[in-house]
PDB file of C-alpha atoms in Angstrom:
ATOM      1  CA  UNK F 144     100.111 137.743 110.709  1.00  0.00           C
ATOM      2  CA  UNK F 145     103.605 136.657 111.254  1.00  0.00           C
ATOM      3  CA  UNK F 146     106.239 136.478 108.376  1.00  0.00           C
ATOM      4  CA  UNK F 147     106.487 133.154 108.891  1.00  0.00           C
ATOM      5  CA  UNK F 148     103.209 132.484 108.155  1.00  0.00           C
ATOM      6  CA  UNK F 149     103.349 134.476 105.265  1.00  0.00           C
ATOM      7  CA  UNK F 150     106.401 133.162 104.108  1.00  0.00           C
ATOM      8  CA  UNK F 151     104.522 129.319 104.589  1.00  0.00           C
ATOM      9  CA  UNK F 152     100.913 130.623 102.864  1.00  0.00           C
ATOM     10  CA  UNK F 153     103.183 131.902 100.009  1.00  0.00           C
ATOM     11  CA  UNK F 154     105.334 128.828  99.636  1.00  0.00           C
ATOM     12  CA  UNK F 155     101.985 126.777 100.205  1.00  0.00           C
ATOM     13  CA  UNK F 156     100.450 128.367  97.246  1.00  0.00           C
ATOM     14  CA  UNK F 157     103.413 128.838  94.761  1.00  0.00           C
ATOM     15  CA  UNK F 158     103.307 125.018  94.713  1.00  0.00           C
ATOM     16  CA  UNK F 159      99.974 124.247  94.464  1.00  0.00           C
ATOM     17  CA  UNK F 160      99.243 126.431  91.237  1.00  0.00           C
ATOM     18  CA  UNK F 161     102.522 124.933  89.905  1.00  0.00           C
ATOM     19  CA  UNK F 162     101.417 121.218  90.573  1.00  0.00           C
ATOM     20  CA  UNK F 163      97.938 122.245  88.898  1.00  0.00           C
ATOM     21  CA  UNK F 164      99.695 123.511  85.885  1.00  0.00           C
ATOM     22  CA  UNK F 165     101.815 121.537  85.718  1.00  0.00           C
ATOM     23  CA  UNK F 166      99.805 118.313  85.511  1.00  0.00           C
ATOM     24  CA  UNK F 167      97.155 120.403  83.321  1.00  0.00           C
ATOM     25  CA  UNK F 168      95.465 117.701  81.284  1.00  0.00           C
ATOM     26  CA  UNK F 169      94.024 115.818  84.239  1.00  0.00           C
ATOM     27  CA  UNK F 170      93.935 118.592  86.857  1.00  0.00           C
ATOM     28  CA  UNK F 171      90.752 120.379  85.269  1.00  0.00           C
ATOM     29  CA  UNK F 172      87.411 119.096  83.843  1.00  0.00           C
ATOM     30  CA  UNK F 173      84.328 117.061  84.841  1.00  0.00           C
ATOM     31  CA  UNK F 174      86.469 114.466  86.268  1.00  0.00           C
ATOM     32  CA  UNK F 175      89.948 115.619  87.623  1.00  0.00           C
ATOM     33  CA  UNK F 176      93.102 114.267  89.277  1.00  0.00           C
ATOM     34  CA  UNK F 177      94.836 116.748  91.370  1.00  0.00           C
ATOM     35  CA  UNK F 178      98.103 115.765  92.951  1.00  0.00           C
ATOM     36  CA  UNK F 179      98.433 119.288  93.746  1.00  0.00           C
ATOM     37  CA  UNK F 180      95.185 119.076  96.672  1.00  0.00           C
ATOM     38  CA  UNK F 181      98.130 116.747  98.854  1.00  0.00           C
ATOM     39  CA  UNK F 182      99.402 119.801 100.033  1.00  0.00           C
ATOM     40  CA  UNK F 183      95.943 120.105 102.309  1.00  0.00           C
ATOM     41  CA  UNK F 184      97.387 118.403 104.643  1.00  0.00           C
ATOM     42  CA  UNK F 185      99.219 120.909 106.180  1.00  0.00           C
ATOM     43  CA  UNK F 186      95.842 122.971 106.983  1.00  0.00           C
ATOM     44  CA  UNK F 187      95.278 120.345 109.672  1.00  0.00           C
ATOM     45  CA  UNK F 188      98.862 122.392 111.429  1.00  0.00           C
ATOM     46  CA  UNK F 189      97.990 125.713 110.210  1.00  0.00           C
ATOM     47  CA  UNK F 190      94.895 126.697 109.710  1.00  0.00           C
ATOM     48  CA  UNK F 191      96.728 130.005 107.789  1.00  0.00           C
ATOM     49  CA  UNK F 192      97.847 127.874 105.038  1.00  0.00           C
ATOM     50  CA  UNK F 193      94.021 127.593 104.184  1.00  0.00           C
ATOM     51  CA  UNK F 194      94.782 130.736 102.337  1.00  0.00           C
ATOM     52  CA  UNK F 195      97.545 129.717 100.766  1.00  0.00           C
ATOM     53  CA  UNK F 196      95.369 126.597  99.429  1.00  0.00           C
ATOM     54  CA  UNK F 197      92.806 129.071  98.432  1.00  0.00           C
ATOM     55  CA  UNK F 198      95.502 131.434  96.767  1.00  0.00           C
ATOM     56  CA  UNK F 199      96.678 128.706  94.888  1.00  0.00           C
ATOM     57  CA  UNK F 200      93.474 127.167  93.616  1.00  0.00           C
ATOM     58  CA  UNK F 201      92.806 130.796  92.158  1.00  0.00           C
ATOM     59  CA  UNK F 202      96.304 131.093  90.181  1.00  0.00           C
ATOM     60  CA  UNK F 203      96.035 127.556  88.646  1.00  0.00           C
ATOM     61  CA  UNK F 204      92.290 127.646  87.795  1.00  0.00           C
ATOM     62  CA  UNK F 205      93.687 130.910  85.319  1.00  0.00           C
ATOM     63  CA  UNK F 206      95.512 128.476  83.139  1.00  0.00           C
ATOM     64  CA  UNK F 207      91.806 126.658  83.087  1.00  0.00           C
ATOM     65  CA  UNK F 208      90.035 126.180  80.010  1.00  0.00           C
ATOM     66  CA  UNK F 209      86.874 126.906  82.063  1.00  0.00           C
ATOM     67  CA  UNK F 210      88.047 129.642  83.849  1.00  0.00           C
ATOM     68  CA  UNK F 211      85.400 132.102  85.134  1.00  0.00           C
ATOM     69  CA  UNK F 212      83.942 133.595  88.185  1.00  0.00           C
ATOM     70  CA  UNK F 213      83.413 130.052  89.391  1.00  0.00           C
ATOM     71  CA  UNK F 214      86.538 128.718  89.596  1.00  0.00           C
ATOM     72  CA  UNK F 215      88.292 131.814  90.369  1.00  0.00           C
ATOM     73  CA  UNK F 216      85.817 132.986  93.448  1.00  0.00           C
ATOM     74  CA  UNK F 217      84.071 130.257  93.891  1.00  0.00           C
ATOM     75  CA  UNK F 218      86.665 127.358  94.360  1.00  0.00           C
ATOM     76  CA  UNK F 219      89.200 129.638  96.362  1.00  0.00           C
ATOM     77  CA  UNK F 220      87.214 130.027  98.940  1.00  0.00           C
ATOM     78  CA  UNK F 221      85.327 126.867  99.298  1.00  0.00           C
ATOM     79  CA  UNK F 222      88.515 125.473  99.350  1.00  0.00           C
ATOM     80  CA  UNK F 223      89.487 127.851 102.421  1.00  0.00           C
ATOM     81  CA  UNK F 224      86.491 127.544 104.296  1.00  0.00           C
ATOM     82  CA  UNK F 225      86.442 123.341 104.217  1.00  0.00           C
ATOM     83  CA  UNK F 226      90.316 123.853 105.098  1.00  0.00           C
ATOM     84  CA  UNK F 227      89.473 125.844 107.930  1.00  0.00           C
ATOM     85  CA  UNK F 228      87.056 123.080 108.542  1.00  0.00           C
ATOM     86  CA  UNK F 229      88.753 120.097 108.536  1.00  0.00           C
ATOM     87  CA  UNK F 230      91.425 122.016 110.499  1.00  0.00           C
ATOM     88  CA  UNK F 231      89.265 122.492 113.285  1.00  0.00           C
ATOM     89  CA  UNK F 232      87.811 118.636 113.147  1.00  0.00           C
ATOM     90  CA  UNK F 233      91.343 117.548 113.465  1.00  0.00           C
ATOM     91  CA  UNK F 234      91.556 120.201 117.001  1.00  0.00           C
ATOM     92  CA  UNK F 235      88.410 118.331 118.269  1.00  0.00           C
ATOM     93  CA  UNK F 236      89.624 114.784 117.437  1.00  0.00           C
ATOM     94  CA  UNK F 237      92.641 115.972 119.796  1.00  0.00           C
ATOM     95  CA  UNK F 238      94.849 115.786 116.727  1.00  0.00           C
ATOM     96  CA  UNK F 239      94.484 112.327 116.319  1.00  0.00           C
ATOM     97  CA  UNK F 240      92.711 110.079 113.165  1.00  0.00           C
ATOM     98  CA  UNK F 241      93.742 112.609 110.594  1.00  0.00           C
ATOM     99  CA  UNK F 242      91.811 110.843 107.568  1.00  0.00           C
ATOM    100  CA  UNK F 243      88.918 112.012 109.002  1.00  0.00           C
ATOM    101  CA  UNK F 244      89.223 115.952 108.574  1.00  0.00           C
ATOM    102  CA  UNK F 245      90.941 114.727 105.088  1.00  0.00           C
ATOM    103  CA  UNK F 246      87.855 112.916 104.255  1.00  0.00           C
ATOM    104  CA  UNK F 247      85.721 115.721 105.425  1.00  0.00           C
ATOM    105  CA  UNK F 248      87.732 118.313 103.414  1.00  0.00           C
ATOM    106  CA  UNK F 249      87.756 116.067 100.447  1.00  0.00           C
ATOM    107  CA  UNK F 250      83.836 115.617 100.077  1.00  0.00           C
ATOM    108  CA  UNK F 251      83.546 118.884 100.967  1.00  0.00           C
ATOM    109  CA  UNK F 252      86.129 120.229  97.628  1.00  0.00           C
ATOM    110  CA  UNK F 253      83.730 117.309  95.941  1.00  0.00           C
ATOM    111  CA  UNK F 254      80.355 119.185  96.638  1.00  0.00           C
ATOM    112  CA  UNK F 255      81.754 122.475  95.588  1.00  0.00           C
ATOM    113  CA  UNK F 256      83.119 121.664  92.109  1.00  0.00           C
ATOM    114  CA  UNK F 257      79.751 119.094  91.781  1.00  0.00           C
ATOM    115  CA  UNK F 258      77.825 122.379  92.552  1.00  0.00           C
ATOM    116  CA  UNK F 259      79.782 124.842  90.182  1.00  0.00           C
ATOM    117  CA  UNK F 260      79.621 121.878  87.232  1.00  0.00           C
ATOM    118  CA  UNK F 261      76.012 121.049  87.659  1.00  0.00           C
ATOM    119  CA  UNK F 262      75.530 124.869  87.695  1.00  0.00           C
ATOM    120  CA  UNK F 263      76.455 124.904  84.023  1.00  0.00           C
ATOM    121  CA  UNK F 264      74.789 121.869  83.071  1.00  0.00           C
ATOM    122  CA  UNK F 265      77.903 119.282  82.943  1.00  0.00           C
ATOM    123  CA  UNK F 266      76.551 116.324  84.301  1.00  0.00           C
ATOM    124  CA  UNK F 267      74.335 115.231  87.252  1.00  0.00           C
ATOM    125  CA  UNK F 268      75.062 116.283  90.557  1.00  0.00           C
ATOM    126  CA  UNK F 269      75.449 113.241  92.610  1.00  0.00           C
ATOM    127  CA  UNK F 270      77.839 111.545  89.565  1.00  0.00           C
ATOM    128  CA  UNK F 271      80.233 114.658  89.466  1.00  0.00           C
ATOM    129  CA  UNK F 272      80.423 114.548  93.411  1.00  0.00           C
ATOM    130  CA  UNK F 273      80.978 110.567  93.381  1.00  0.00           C
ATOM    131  CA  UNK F 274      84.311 111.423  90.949  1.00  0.00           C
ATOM    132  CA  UNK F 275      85.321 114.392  92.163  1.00  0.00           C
ATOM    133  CA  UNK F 276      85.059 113.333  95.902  1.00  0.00           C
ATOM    134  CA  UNK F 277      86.578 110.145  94.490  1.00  0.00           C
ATOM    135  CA  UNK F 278      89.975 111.588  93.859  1.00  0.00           C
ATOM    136  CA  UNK F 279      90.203 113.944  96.425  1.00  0.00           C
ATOM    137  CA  UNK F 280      89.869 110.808  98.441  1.00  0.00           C
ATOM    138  CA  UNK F 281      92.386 108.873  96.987  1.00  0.00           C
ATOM    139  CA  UNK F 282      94.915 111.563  97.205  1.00  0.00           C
ATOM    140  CA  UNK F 283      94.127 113.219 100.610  1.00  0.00           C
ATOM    141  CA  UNK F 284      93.493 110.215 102.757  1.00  0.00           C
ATOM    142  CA  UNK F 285      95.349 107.160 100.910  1.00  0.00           C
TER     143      UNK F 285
END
């Protein structure tokens, strides 16, 4: 790995668990705002900086009042893998039409934390995925 990329995957994930802190009341819980999940959109040029995503996602789910295995294993790398993902539906769309890896990356962040929520019993599944994918919608492909 160069140092560049490290350099970028640290930089990548210093702001993301800052942004998540930062904007702590809405950026944890059943339904949850995360300005911080904009910064995906660099995946789609670097698939590395899926590891910074995932890197960050684990430092600012510590400051969560639900922290546990879920949202510190769990979330990371879900959030890695549908990077990795939508990075390589945005190679075969020829890097064109980027809302569609966003939108793919978005439900896919949507499914996960429905999953790990209806896990412990907060809320149906298909309601949690509606608002969660719902606002990684608005801020990854608006």
């Amino acid at each position: 790995m160069s140092t560049k990329n490290v350099v970028l995957i640290s930089i990548v994930a210093a702001l993301y668990a800052v942004l998540t802190v930062a904007l702590a009341p809405i950026s944890y819980g059943a339904i949850q705002f995360r300005i911080s999940e904009i910064l995906k959109i660099f995946v789609l040029f670097n698939p590395m900086l899926a590891i910074g995503i995932g890197i960050g996602t684990f430092i600012g789910n510590m400051a969560s009042p639900f922290a546990g295995p879920w949202d510190l294993i769990w979330m990371p790398l879900t959030d890695m893998a549908g990077g990795v993902l939508a990075w390589f539906i945005f190679r075969m769309l020829r890097e064109k039409w980027a809302a569609i890896p966003m939108a793919v990356y978005a439900l896919t962040t949507g499914a996960a934390v429905a999953v790990m929520l209806k896990f412990f019993g907060v809320g149906g599944f298909w309601f949690l995925f509606a608002t969660i994918s719902a606002s990684e919608l608005i801020v990854l492909v608006a």
